[in-house]
XYZ file of C-alpha atoms in Angstrom:
657
model
C 7.098 23.749 11.681
C 9.702 21.773 11.013
C 13.227 22.022 12.385
C 15.661 23.314 10.100
C 18.412 20.470 9.216
C 21.558 21.009 7.328
C 21.974 17.943 5.248
C 25.329 17.800 3.877
C 27.181 14.776 2.110
C 30.426 13.774 2.536
C 30.976 13.989 -1.335
C 30.021 17.583 -1.879
C 33.795 18.419 -1.127
C 35.121 16.459 -4.036
C 32.099 17.328 -6.201
C 33.052 21.148 -5.960
C 36.477 20.137 -6.329
C 35.597 18.428 -9.847
C 33.182 21.311 -11.145
C 36.122 23.683 -10.265
C 38.390 21.646 -12.492
C 36.117 21.121 -15.395
C 34.541 24.396 -15.527
C 37.035 26.850 -13.661
C 34.109 27.956 -11.446
C 32.674 27.642 -8.149
C 29.509 26.442 -6.816
C 27.581 26.817 -3.646
C 25.390 23.624 -2.897
C 23.977 24.511 0.459
C 22.069 27.265 -1.390
C 21.840 26.091 -4.724
C 20.769 28.925 -7.418
C 22.174 27.905 -10.776
C 20.973 25.371 -13.016
C 24.366 23.525 -12.740
C 24.488 23.722 -8.847
C 20.889 22.080 -8.542
C 21.878 19.532 -11.100
C 24.566 18.388 -8.648
C 22.342 19.107 -5.731
C 19.886 16.873 -6.758
C 22.785 14.053 -7.571
C 23.510 14.284 -4.045
C 20.072 14.435 -2.400
C 17.397 13.079 -4.675
C 18.511 9.404 -5.032
C 15.639 6.904 -5.275
C 14.930 3.634 -7.008
C 12.833 5.460 -9.542
C 15.628 7.371 -10.758
C 17.835 4.454 -10.887
C 15.364 2.677 -13.068
C 14.825 5.601 -15.304
C 18.511 6.375 -15.841
C 19.409 2.520 -17.008
C 18.904 2.685 -20.476
C 17.566 -0.984 -20.494
C 15.092 -0.634 -17.559
C 13.591 2.436 -18.741
C 12.099 0.855 -21.933
C 9.569 -0.888 -20.008
C 9.149 2.577 -17.907
C 8.358 4.272 -21.453
C 6.294 1.270 -22.802
C 3.803 1.514 -19.956
C 3.782 5.574 -20.265
C 3.378 6.050 -24.048
C 3.443 2.866 -25.802
C 5.715 0.330 -27.232
C 6.109 1.732 -30.711
C 8.151 4.803 -29.425
C 10.779 2.280 -27.950
C 13.695 1.449 -29.802
C 14.071 -2.159 -30.724
C 16.557 -4.179 -28.239
C 18.549 -6.553 -30.124
C 20.260 -7.905 -26.789
C 21.306 -7.486 -23.483
C 24.326 -8.694 -22.023
C 26.590 -8.935 -19.038
C 29.611 -9.320 -20.879
C 31.830 -9.068 -24.091
C 32.176 -12.749 -24.461
C 28.162 -13.348 -24.471
C 27.621 -11.640 -27.529
C 27.358 -13.647 -31.101
C 28.147 -10.875 -33.664
C 27.153 -13.363 -36.567
C 23.595 -13.039 -35.335
C 23.191 -9.215 -35.317
C 22.391 -6.909 -38.606
C 25.084 -5.110 -40.517
C 24.254 -1.834 -38.428
C 23.375 -1.625 -34.690
C 24.232 0.772 -32.004
C 25.825 -0.727 -28.550
C 25.509 1.218 -25.234
C 26.607 0.828 -21.743
C 23.452 0.583 -19.846
C 24.356 2.749 -16.629
C 26.651 5.432 -18.416
C 26.654 8.633 -20.395
C 28.321 8.892 -23.810
C 29.430 5.311 -23.635
C 28.317 4.395 -27.027
C 29.439 2.831 -30.095
C 27.492 3.183 -33.502
C 28.264 0.411 -35.875
C 27.280 1.138 -39.394
C 29.083 -1.372 -41.156
C 29.902 -4.742 -39.250
C 32.329 -5.562 -41.649
C 34.538 -2.537 -41.007
C 33.968 -2.879 -37.358
C 37.010 -2.810 -35.257
C 36.005 -5.712 -32.658
C 38.963 -5.369 -30.692
C 38.934 -1.460 -30.155
C 35.319 -1.791 -29.195
C 35.860 -4.783 -26.606
C 38.623 -2.646 -25.058
C 36.304 0.097 -24.585
C 33.478 -1.737 -22.798
C 36.001 -3.741 -20.693
C 36.501 -0.097 -19.360
C 33.012 0.861 -19.399
C 31.815 -2.169 -17.403
C 34.668 -2.388 -14.901
C 34.413 -4.819 -12.099
C 35.056 -2.599 -9.432
C 31.901 -0.312 -10.250
C 29.450 0.197 -7.599
C 26.580 -1.162 -9.788
C 27.953 -2.703 -13.049
C 26.603 -1.843 -16.406
C 25.703 -4.385 -18.942
C 25.807 -4.090 -22.619
C 22.692 -3.237 -24.688
C 22.548 -3.511 -28.266
C 19.744 -1.784 -30.106
C 18.608 -1.090 -33.824
C 20.678 1.346 -35.848
C 18.454 4.648 -36.711
C 19.431 7.564 -39.003
C 17.950 10.588 -40.544
C 20.372 11.214 -43.615
C 24.218 10.580 -44.173
C 24.664 8.467 -40.906
C 23.402 11.448 -38.579
C 20.165 11.244 -35.952
C 18.354 14.194 -35.340
C 18.038 14.515 -31.557
C 15.307 16.505 -29.714
C 15.884 17.070 -26.102
C 13.429 18.426 -24.045
C 14.061 20.518 -20.737
C 11.435 19.674 -18.418
C 10.642 21.439 -15.197
C 7.613 20.441 -12.873
C 6.365 18.147 -15.918
C 6.251 20.584 -18.465
C 8.747 21.455 -21.181
C 10.493 24.966 -21.197
C 12.745 24.536 -23.800
C 13.990 22.235 -26.523
C 17.511 21.589 -27.776
C 17.932 20.469 -31.242
C 21.116 18.517 -31.578
C 22.582 17.216 -35.096
C 25.754 16.772 -36.868
C 27.585 14.774 -34.209
C 30.477 13.719 -36.477
C 31.495 17.322 -37.161
C 31.058 20.599 -35.288
C 27.919 19.806 -33.064
C 25.068 21.735 -33.614
C 23.322 22.652 -29.985
C 20.210 25.122 -30.955
C 17.672 25.934 -28.339
C 13.932 26.565 -29.261
C 11.096 27.355 -27.100
C 7.646 25.221 -27.537
C 6.436 27.582 -30.053
C 9.926 26.708 -31.932
C 11.171 30.126 -31.683
C 15.147 30.100 -31.906
C 16.671 31.160 -28.676
C 20.045 33.106 -28.222
C 21.748 30.804 -25.760
C 23.262 27.182 -25.931
C 26.091 25.622 -23.855
C 29.534 23.794 -24.600
C 29.583 25.866 -28.094
C 28.786 28.821 -30.136
C 25.655 30.347 -30.434
C 24.877 29.010 -34.200
C 22.320 31.196 -36.316
C 20.906 27.984 -38.393
C 17.488 27.844 -39.339
C 16.148 24.383 -38.372
C 12.551 23.400 -40.078
C 9.845 22.845 -37.085
C 8.767 19.157 -37.036
C 5.475 18.884 -38.238
C 4.444 16.638 -35.181
C 6.123 18.815 -32.808
C 2.962 19.053 -30.524
C 3.049 15.112 -30.041
C 6.529 15.345 -29.150
C 5.716 17.960 -26.533
C 2.723 15.801 -24.832
C 5.030 12.556 -24.880
C 7.915 14.495 -23.117
C 5.500 16.002 -20.619
C 3.863 12.565 -20.077
C 7.307 10.856 -19.230
C 8.321 13.804 -17.090
C 5.074 14.328 -15.153
C 6.368 13.141 -11.732
C 9.930 14.630 -11.607
C 10.839 18.479 -10.934
C 13.480 18.252 -13.421
C 14.206 15.860 -16.116
C 15.496 16.160 -19.774
C 13.559 13.865 -21.971
C 15.728 12.864 -25.380
C 13.506 12.043 -28.494
C 14.247 11.114 -32.104
C 12.264 12.213 -34.904
C 12.586 9.844 -38.103
C 12.037 11.018 -41.508
C 8.808 9.294 -41.863
C 7.565 10.880 -38.466
C 8.056 8.230 -36.164
C 8.949 9.329 -32.710
C 11.338 7.162 -30.867
C 12.638 7.458 -27.148
C 16.221 8.158 -26.597
C 16.657 8.587 -22.975
C 16.019 10.403 -19.802
C 18.579 12.105 -17.417
C 18.331 14.046 -14.293
C 21.916 15.148 -14.974
C 22.634 17.353 -18.306
C 26.283 17.457 -19.143
C 26.814 16.274 -15.428
C 26.155 19.412 -14.182
C 29.132 20.956 -15.552
C 27.448 22.771 -18.592
C 29.471 25.821 -19.700
C 26.196 27.911 -20.513
C 26.603 30.576 -23.493
C 25.821 33.250 -22.154
C 26.780 32.636 -18.505
C 23.425 34.283 -17.182
C 21.691 31.394 -18.588
C 23.184 28.883 -15.911
C 21.205 31.143 -13.508
C 17.882 31.747 -15.548
C 17.554 28.069 -15.837
C 18.040 27.345 -12.342
C 15.092 29.453 -11.625
C 12.777 26.949 -13.473
C 14.459 24.277 -11.284
C 12.529 23.889 -8.016
C 14.163 21.963 -5.701
C 11.955 22.564 -2.417
C 9.857 19.423 -2.977
C 13.172 17.641 -2.778
C 14.251 19.476 0.358
C 10.910 18.771 1.971
C 11.138 14.793 1.162
C 14.589 14.788 2.995
C 13.086 16.856 6.106
C 10.209 14.376 5.925
C 12.261 11.229 6.058
C 14.560 12.467 8.855
C 11.149 13.431 10.708
C 9.000 10.201 9.936
C 11.888 7.559 10.271
C 11.910 6.175 13.686
C 15.219 5.280 15.662
C 14.742 2.212 17.513
C 17.298 1.450 20.482
C 17.656 -2.294 21.601
C 19.091 -3.638 24.662
C 19.568 -7.020 26.429
C 20.717 -6.496 30.029
C 21.515 -8.523 32.909
C 22.115 -7.175 36.337
C 23.035 -3.847 35.416
C 21.635 -1.744 38.358
C 24.817 -0.134 38.504
C 25.196 1.373 34.906
C 21.467 1.019 33.471
C 20.468 4.460 34.744
C 23.183 6.446 32.816
C 22.255 4.232 29.781
C 18.700 5.431 29.904
C 19.736 9.190 30.719
C 21.783 9.111 27.320
C 18.700 8.532 25.577
C 16.723 11.103 27.309
C 19.371 13.523 26.693
C 18.818 13.370 22.820
C 18.266 16.498 20.933
C 16.105 14.490 18.826
C 13.114 12.844 20.942
C 11.697 10.429 18.118
C 13.041 7.412 19.727
C 11.938 4.156 21.063
C 14.058 1.600 23.481
C 13.207 -1.979 23.583
C 15.205 -3.313 26.539
C 15.032 -6.950 27.535
C 15.503 -7.904 31.078
C 17.780 -11.212 30.930
C 16.317 -12.645 34.081
C 18.456 -10.308 36.472
C 18.807 -11.155 39.913
C 19.383 -7.878 41.214
C 17.357 -4.379 40.871
C 17.540 -4.150 37.100
C 14.101 -5.088 36.204
C 12.632 -2.855 38.988
C 14.559 0.136 37.703
C 13.329 -0.328 34.266
C 9.811 -0.896 35.212
C 9.827 2.593 36.764
C 11.308 3.997 33.966
C 8.675 2.513 31.716
C 6.116 4.042 33.916
C 7.293 7.401 33.434
C 8.214 7.067 29.774
C 6.053 5.778 26.919
C 9.079 5.436 24.474
C 10.425 2.300 26.498
C 9.003 -0.994 25.851
C 10.177 -3.492 28.251
C 10.553 -7.090 28.012
C 11.833 -9.903 30.226
C 13.104 -13.444 29.702
C 11.972 -15.833 32.312
C 15.201 -17.654 32.312
C 18.637 -16.298 31.659
C 19.721 -16.783 27.863
C 16.435 -18.516 27.149
C 15.064 -15.832 24.928
C 11.264 -15.765 24.888
C 9.408 -15.366 21.460
C 9.071 -11.792 20.854
C 12.147 -10.354 22.660
C 15.110 -11.052 20.215
C 16.178 -8.488 18.010
C 15.187 -10.127 15.106
C 11.692 -10.573 16.512
C 11.395 -6.785 17.242
C 12.764 -5.514 13.986
C 9.673 -7.317 12.416
C 7.416 -4.593 14.019
C 8.714 -1.539 12.195
C 9.125 -0.092 8.769
C 12.456 -1.444 6.653
C 13.329 2.458 6.355
C 13.312 3.133 10.258
C 16.377 2.883 11.938
C 18.229 0.557 14.710
C 20.894 1.203 17.110
C 22.269 -1.208 19.822
C 22.726 0.205 23.435
C 24.666 -2.032 26.016
C 23.797 -1.678 29.684
C 26.979 0.156 30.286
C 27.232 2.010 27.131
C 26.055 5.740 26.967
C 24.992 7.906 23.719
C 26.122 11.382 23.236
C 23.353 13.872 23.224
C 23.451 14.424 19.373
C 23.981 10.749 18.206
C 20.572 10.320 16.709
C 20.843 14.064 14.908
C 24.063 13.642 13.584
C 23.875 9.940 12.567
C 20.315 10.396 11.145
C 21.448 13.413 9.056
C 24.393 11.649 7.628
C 22.487 8.661 6.947
C 19.898 10.641 4.957
C 22.286 13.154 3.211
C 24.420 10.286 1.799
C 21.421 7.737 1.432
C 23.391 5.061 3.008
C 22.290 2.005 5.027
C 24.689 2.146 7.905
C 26.473 5.154 9.591
C 29.295 4.366 11.939
C 30.112 6.830 14.367
C 33.470 7.575 16.649
C 33.586 5.201 19.919
C 35.245 5.816 23.205
C 36.271 2.700 24.937
C 36.330 3.928 28.435
C 38.252 0.908 30.361
C 41.029 1.454 27.787
C 40.934 5.504 27.803
C 40.960 5.190 24.143
C 38.955 6.841 21.200
C 38.415 5.511 17.929
C 37.630 8.110 15.423
C 38.673 8.314 11.733
C 37.878 11.235 9.186
C 34.851 11.124 7.336
C 34.494 8.491 4.752
C 31.741 7.047 2.479
C 31.866 3.257 1.359
C 29.882 2.612 -1.652
C 29.309 -1.146 -2.912
C 31.229 -4.398 -1.483
C 34.578 -4.039 -3.117
C 34.920 -0.627 -1.208
C 33.897 -2.067 2.099
C 36.012 -5.035 1.787
C 39.045 -2.935 0.928
C 38.347 -0.597 3.703
C 37.949 -3.395 6.330
C 40.728 -2.915 8.249
C 39.713 0.511 9.094
C 35.923 -0.639 9.819
C 37.225 -3.363 12.320
C 38.630 -0.739 14.561
C 34.682 0.141 15.439
C 33.517 -3.285 15.777
C 34.819 -3.903 19.448
C 31.392 -2.676 20.506
C 28.116 -3.165 18.723
C 26.883 0.833 19.694
C 27.762 3.744 17.873
C 26.239 2.430 14.766
C 22.811 3.472 13.116
C 21.576 0.977 10.528
C 18.386 0.780 8.760
C 15.949 -1.796 9.415
C 16.104 -3.319 5.947
C 19.532 -4.251 6.793
C 18.554 -6.089 9.879
C 15.665 -7.930 8.308
C 18.440 -9.220 5.754
C 20.881 -10.174 8.500
C 21.336 -13.339 10.135
C 21.940 -12.116 13.351
C 21.960 -14.004 16.770
C 18.628 -14.511 18.584
C 20.249 -13.241 21.514
C 22.697 -10.765 22.955
C 23.689 -12.653 26.001
C 27.596 -12.796 24.624
C 28.798 -9.627 24.752
C 32.494 -9.820 24.437
C 34.587 -8.855 21.734
C 34.324 -11.677 19.358
C 30.410 -11.369 19.472
C 30.572 -7.845 18.654
C 32.692 -8.029 15.749
C 30.622 -10.826 14.367
C 27.616 -8.800 14.620
C 29.036 -5.597 13.148
C 30.578 -7.712 10.325
C 27.288 -9.244 9.694
C 25.752 -5.571 9.571
C 28.238 -4.242 7.225
C 27.858 -7.317 4.973
C 24.267 -6.728 4.200
C 24.371 -2.918 3.854
C 24.619 -1.828 0.602
C 26.803 1.292 1.491
C 27.768 2.805 4.441
C 29.322 6.202 5.931
C 31.614 7.188 8.680
C 31.541 10.371 10.445
C 33.986 11.430 12.906
C 31.938 12.399 15.971
C 32.958 10.306 18.910
C 28.915 9.777 19.955
C 29.116 6.398 22.075
C 31.013 5.178 24.683
C 31.403 1.762 26.537
C 33.566 -0.678 28.247
C 35.596 -3.021 25.599
C 34.461 -6.349 26.744
C 37.162 -8.826 27.414
C 37.128 -12.333 26.005
C 35.906 -14.570 28.930
C 35.729 -18.652 28.572
C 32.142 -19.265 27.561
C 30.523 -22.460 25.646
C 31.029 -22.680 22.226
C 33.736 -19.867 22.295
C 36.292 -22.181 20.279
C 33.451 -22.867 17.618
C 32.486 -19.461 17.404
C 36.436 -18.404 16.879
C 36.660 -20.977 14.164
C 33.483 -19.888 12.104
C 34.522 -16.431 12.481
C 37.893 -16.969 10.734
C 36.063 -19.235 8.052
C 33.487 -16.694 7.137
C 35.873 -13.622 7.434
C 38.554 -15.204 4.971
C 35.542 -15.449 2.351
C 34.328 -12.122 3.087
C 36.885 -9.993 3.236
C 39.485 -9.086 0.260
C 42.617 -11.055 -0.035
C 44.744 -7.678 0.794
C 43.063 -8.109 4.329
C 43.790 -11.764 4.573
C 46.854 -11.115 6.948
C 45.039 -8.783 9.005
C 42.397 -11.691 9.669
C 45.061 -14.254 10.335
C 46.653 -11.749 12.934
C 42.995 -10.815 14.252
C 41.908 -14.355 14.964
C 45.441 -15.309 16.310
C 44.848 -12.734 18.971
C 41.673 -14.490 19.762
C 43.094 -17.918 19.962
C 45.649 -16.520 22.303
C 43.255 -14.984 24.427
C 41.000 -18.024 24.345
C 43.886 -20.641 25.262
C 44.534 -18.002 28.167
C 40.733 -18.207 29.351
C 40.651 -22.162 28.799
C 43.411 -22.668 31.430
C 41.882 -21.036 34.292
C 37.971 -22.167 33.112
C 36.002 -23.539 35.794
C 35.036 -26.602 33.581
C 36.158 -30.303 33.676
C 39.622 -31.058 32.630
C 38.853 -33.208 30.131
C 36.752 -31.029 28.562
C 39.452 -28.633 28.441
C 41.688 -31.531 26.633
C 38.715 -31.614 23.926
C 38.329 -27.841 23.583
C 42.387 -27.829 22.819
C 42.037 -30.258 20.550
C 39.226 -28.197 18.790
C 41.873 -25.265 18.237
C 44.796 -27.442 17.468
C 42.633 -29.274 14.499
C 41.216 -26.186 13.134
C 42.026 -24.217 10.282
C 43.334 -21.210 11.529
C 45.776 -22.970 13.620
C 46.987 -24.437 10.700
C 47.177 -21.345 8.677
C 48.940 -19.329 11.699
C 51.535 -22.287 11.790
C 52.380 -22.370 8.099
C 52.009 -18.690 7.408
C 55.911 -17.759 7.857
C 55.005 -14.127 7.034
C 52.201 -13.558 9.400
C 51.769 -10.004 10.525
C 54.306 -8.849 7.687
C 51.854 -6.521 5.904
C 50.851 -4.982 9.308
C 54.836 -4.334 10.033
C 54.370 -6.727 13.278
C 56.082 -9.747 11.393
C 58.723 -9.927 14.190
C 56.807 -9.514 17.244
C 54.195 -11.808 15.976
C 56.886 -14.646 15.433
C 58.010 -14.346 18.991
C 54.392 -14.161 20.347
C 53.400 -17.442 18.315
C 56.381 -19.285 19.584
C 55.555 -18.287 23.387
C 52.143 -19.020 22.900
C 52.520 -22.492 21.460
C 55.336 -23.403 23.764
C 53.329 -22.361 26.710
C 50.470 -24.280 25.497
C 52.720 -27.318 24.790
C 53.846 -26.920 28.485
C 50.630 -26.872 29.909
C 49.561 -29.754 27.814
C 52.856 -31.911 29.001
C 51.870 -31.244 32.910
C 48.406 -33.182 32.601
C 48.699 -35.967 34.675
C 45.834 -37.750 32.923
C 44.795 -38.014 29.509
C 41.905 -40.080 28.384
C 42.500 -43.126 26.239
C 40.295 -42.147 23.118
C 42.064 -38.848 22.688
C 45.679 -39.366 23.878
C 47.098 -39.941 20.359
C 45.595 -36.798 18.655
C 46.699 -35.003 22.064
C 50.285 -36.259 21.351
C 50.113 -35.348 17.858
C 48.621 -31.701 18.459
C 51.287 -31.329 21.172
C 53.927 -32.062 18.533
C 52.562 -29.607 16.165
C 53.029 -26.794 18.512
C 56.388 -27.576 19.710
C 57.555 -27.438 16.214
C 56.095 -24.332 15.766
C 57.537 -23.110 18.701
C 61.158 -24.698 17.587
C 60.997 -26.299 21.146
C 62.851 -29.643 20.290
C 62.764 -31.020 23.972
C 59.093 -30.581 23.904
C 58.527 -32.310 20.775
C 60.782 -35.373 21.769
C 58.503 -35.660 25.175
C 55.314 -35.587 22.968
C 56.895 -38.082 20.697
C 57.275 -40.474 23.507
C 53.964 -39.725 24.846
C 52.763 -40.919 21.525
C 54.948 -43.884 21.118
C 53.840 -44.919 24.696
C 50.017 -44.369 23.746
C 50.881 -46.689 20.631
C 52.169 -49.510 22.730
C 49.480 -49.337 25.340
C 46.895 -49.269 22.555
C 48.545 -52.197 20.938
C 48.675 -54.490 24.330
C 45.194 -53.541 24.796
C 44.336 -54.366 21.425
C 46.408 -57.832 21.744
C 44.495 -58.503 25.100
C 41.217 -57.864 23.284
C 42.051 -60.100 20.498
C 43.271 -63.112 22.871
C 39.775 -62.730 24.664
C 37.899 -62.681 21.920
C 39.746 -65.793 20.530
C 39.116 -67.383 23.666
C 35.466 -66.702 23.455
C 35.034 -67.885 20.004
C 37.307 -71.305 20.807
C 34.489 -72.084 23.515
C 31.691 -71.945 21.231
């Protein structure tokens, strides 16, 4: 028997509040009984691609055509991404305009000559708002009516693929009639959002055919409302399918009908689907380790102690010279969930040992998480993060982390981020969790779409942030939970090959990715990396002339130029004064180091002096600026002498010919 899981979306509290504001009533979404409760429950926990396709007013046409034939589909006159694409001269005198992903966002045009274009454009600009998670389009359809510009709407409430009730809707321009009937066309004494009306409505002579059509379309769903139109000539046209009647905010009259309708709505199959997702989706941990004999046992124990045992650990030994590989072999022999890999040479990743290679062996709906050699997961990491991922149907779960060497916990209140704009605007908060790769659970689909590095040999903060930004960028949505479920030391930035290039690439990629209001934050962050890199460069065990070349890369980079030019650096973060002092000190210290260099290669001395002048100007250090100016002038003179000598020699050789 399956373990009982408690799925609870972060959005529940907001939905309960909105429902109360709309109806004055309360709901229980953990044990839903009423129709409204189950509508809201399904809106949170029963999301899939098929439902999205059916609720899109344009995409659903192909679904309906495949099921019941093209003759029941209203003719499409055009589909547009924006208002400016529409050529109204090519449209008939009467037509209907709809936002494809919205409810009640329609404009019915009965006479194009009287059509208020400006007002319609204003409405659609709101309906097609740019910050929407998934943007609507403008659908224009053929105009239909029964009489007096009214169109009779038959709404079939289907449960388990069968029609239980039919709501007849008419007189939309006046006091709307919402009259319920059973499948025998017996009028019912209930309705919603209006008074019960004792109005006789003729039974359609092809009602049985309409019911058959509704049940064909509803066949695969525990609940859906199928809306059909019946024209005066008997033609049946498809209107829409919705899983969320009245957005779950219907005021049933009498109120008891909310409960009675809810009893037809069996959500148990949907609950079972959630449990199956939890139990069938694997969690794969990935580690690349080197000389980790002091910490690897604790890392492994943190997996052994998980409350959910359905996990796999792919661990790559990066040619360790201590007992790390021996320990891992012992663990693998005792635990079939461990899959051990090894590189023959350090940082030379063998085929099949990279994260990207390993990801290809799993379904896109399985989950991955990173475990560093000195990292440890809390026992409930899988359970809590997997429940969060499934409850909110997200690609990425971000948990709280503890940075043990800093004695610092990073945790923020629960939050869900939907769509790119939301992620960009929340980037400054997300960044706090990016210092380590661990503490995040993400769908393999995200990994397969990401351009992740082939090896994890670089484990400093910059490499970690770059990896985490990649994962966030490819995630359609994400959720943050406050529980601290991972701990690790925050790795310091040490000198390594390509470090300068990585910082420059990080900055250029970041300013393209994040929202403009985060640009100052990115510049401050990269400035800190530049500062750490320069300090690491000065003491690095590399050739002095290589140091000079690396320094010139930094001086010529876009980020250094932007930092120098931006006189408001850190202003949005209330760090302007502190950063100004730090910037002046950094560039003065760097310029001082440069001036103390006894030998500078001839091919870079001019550039070296120019960069030094720029640093001195930024630090407002006049004395240093003059010294670099003299260095530059002397280099020019020396260059001139060499050129004169070279010219004289060349002339002498030419005269000998």
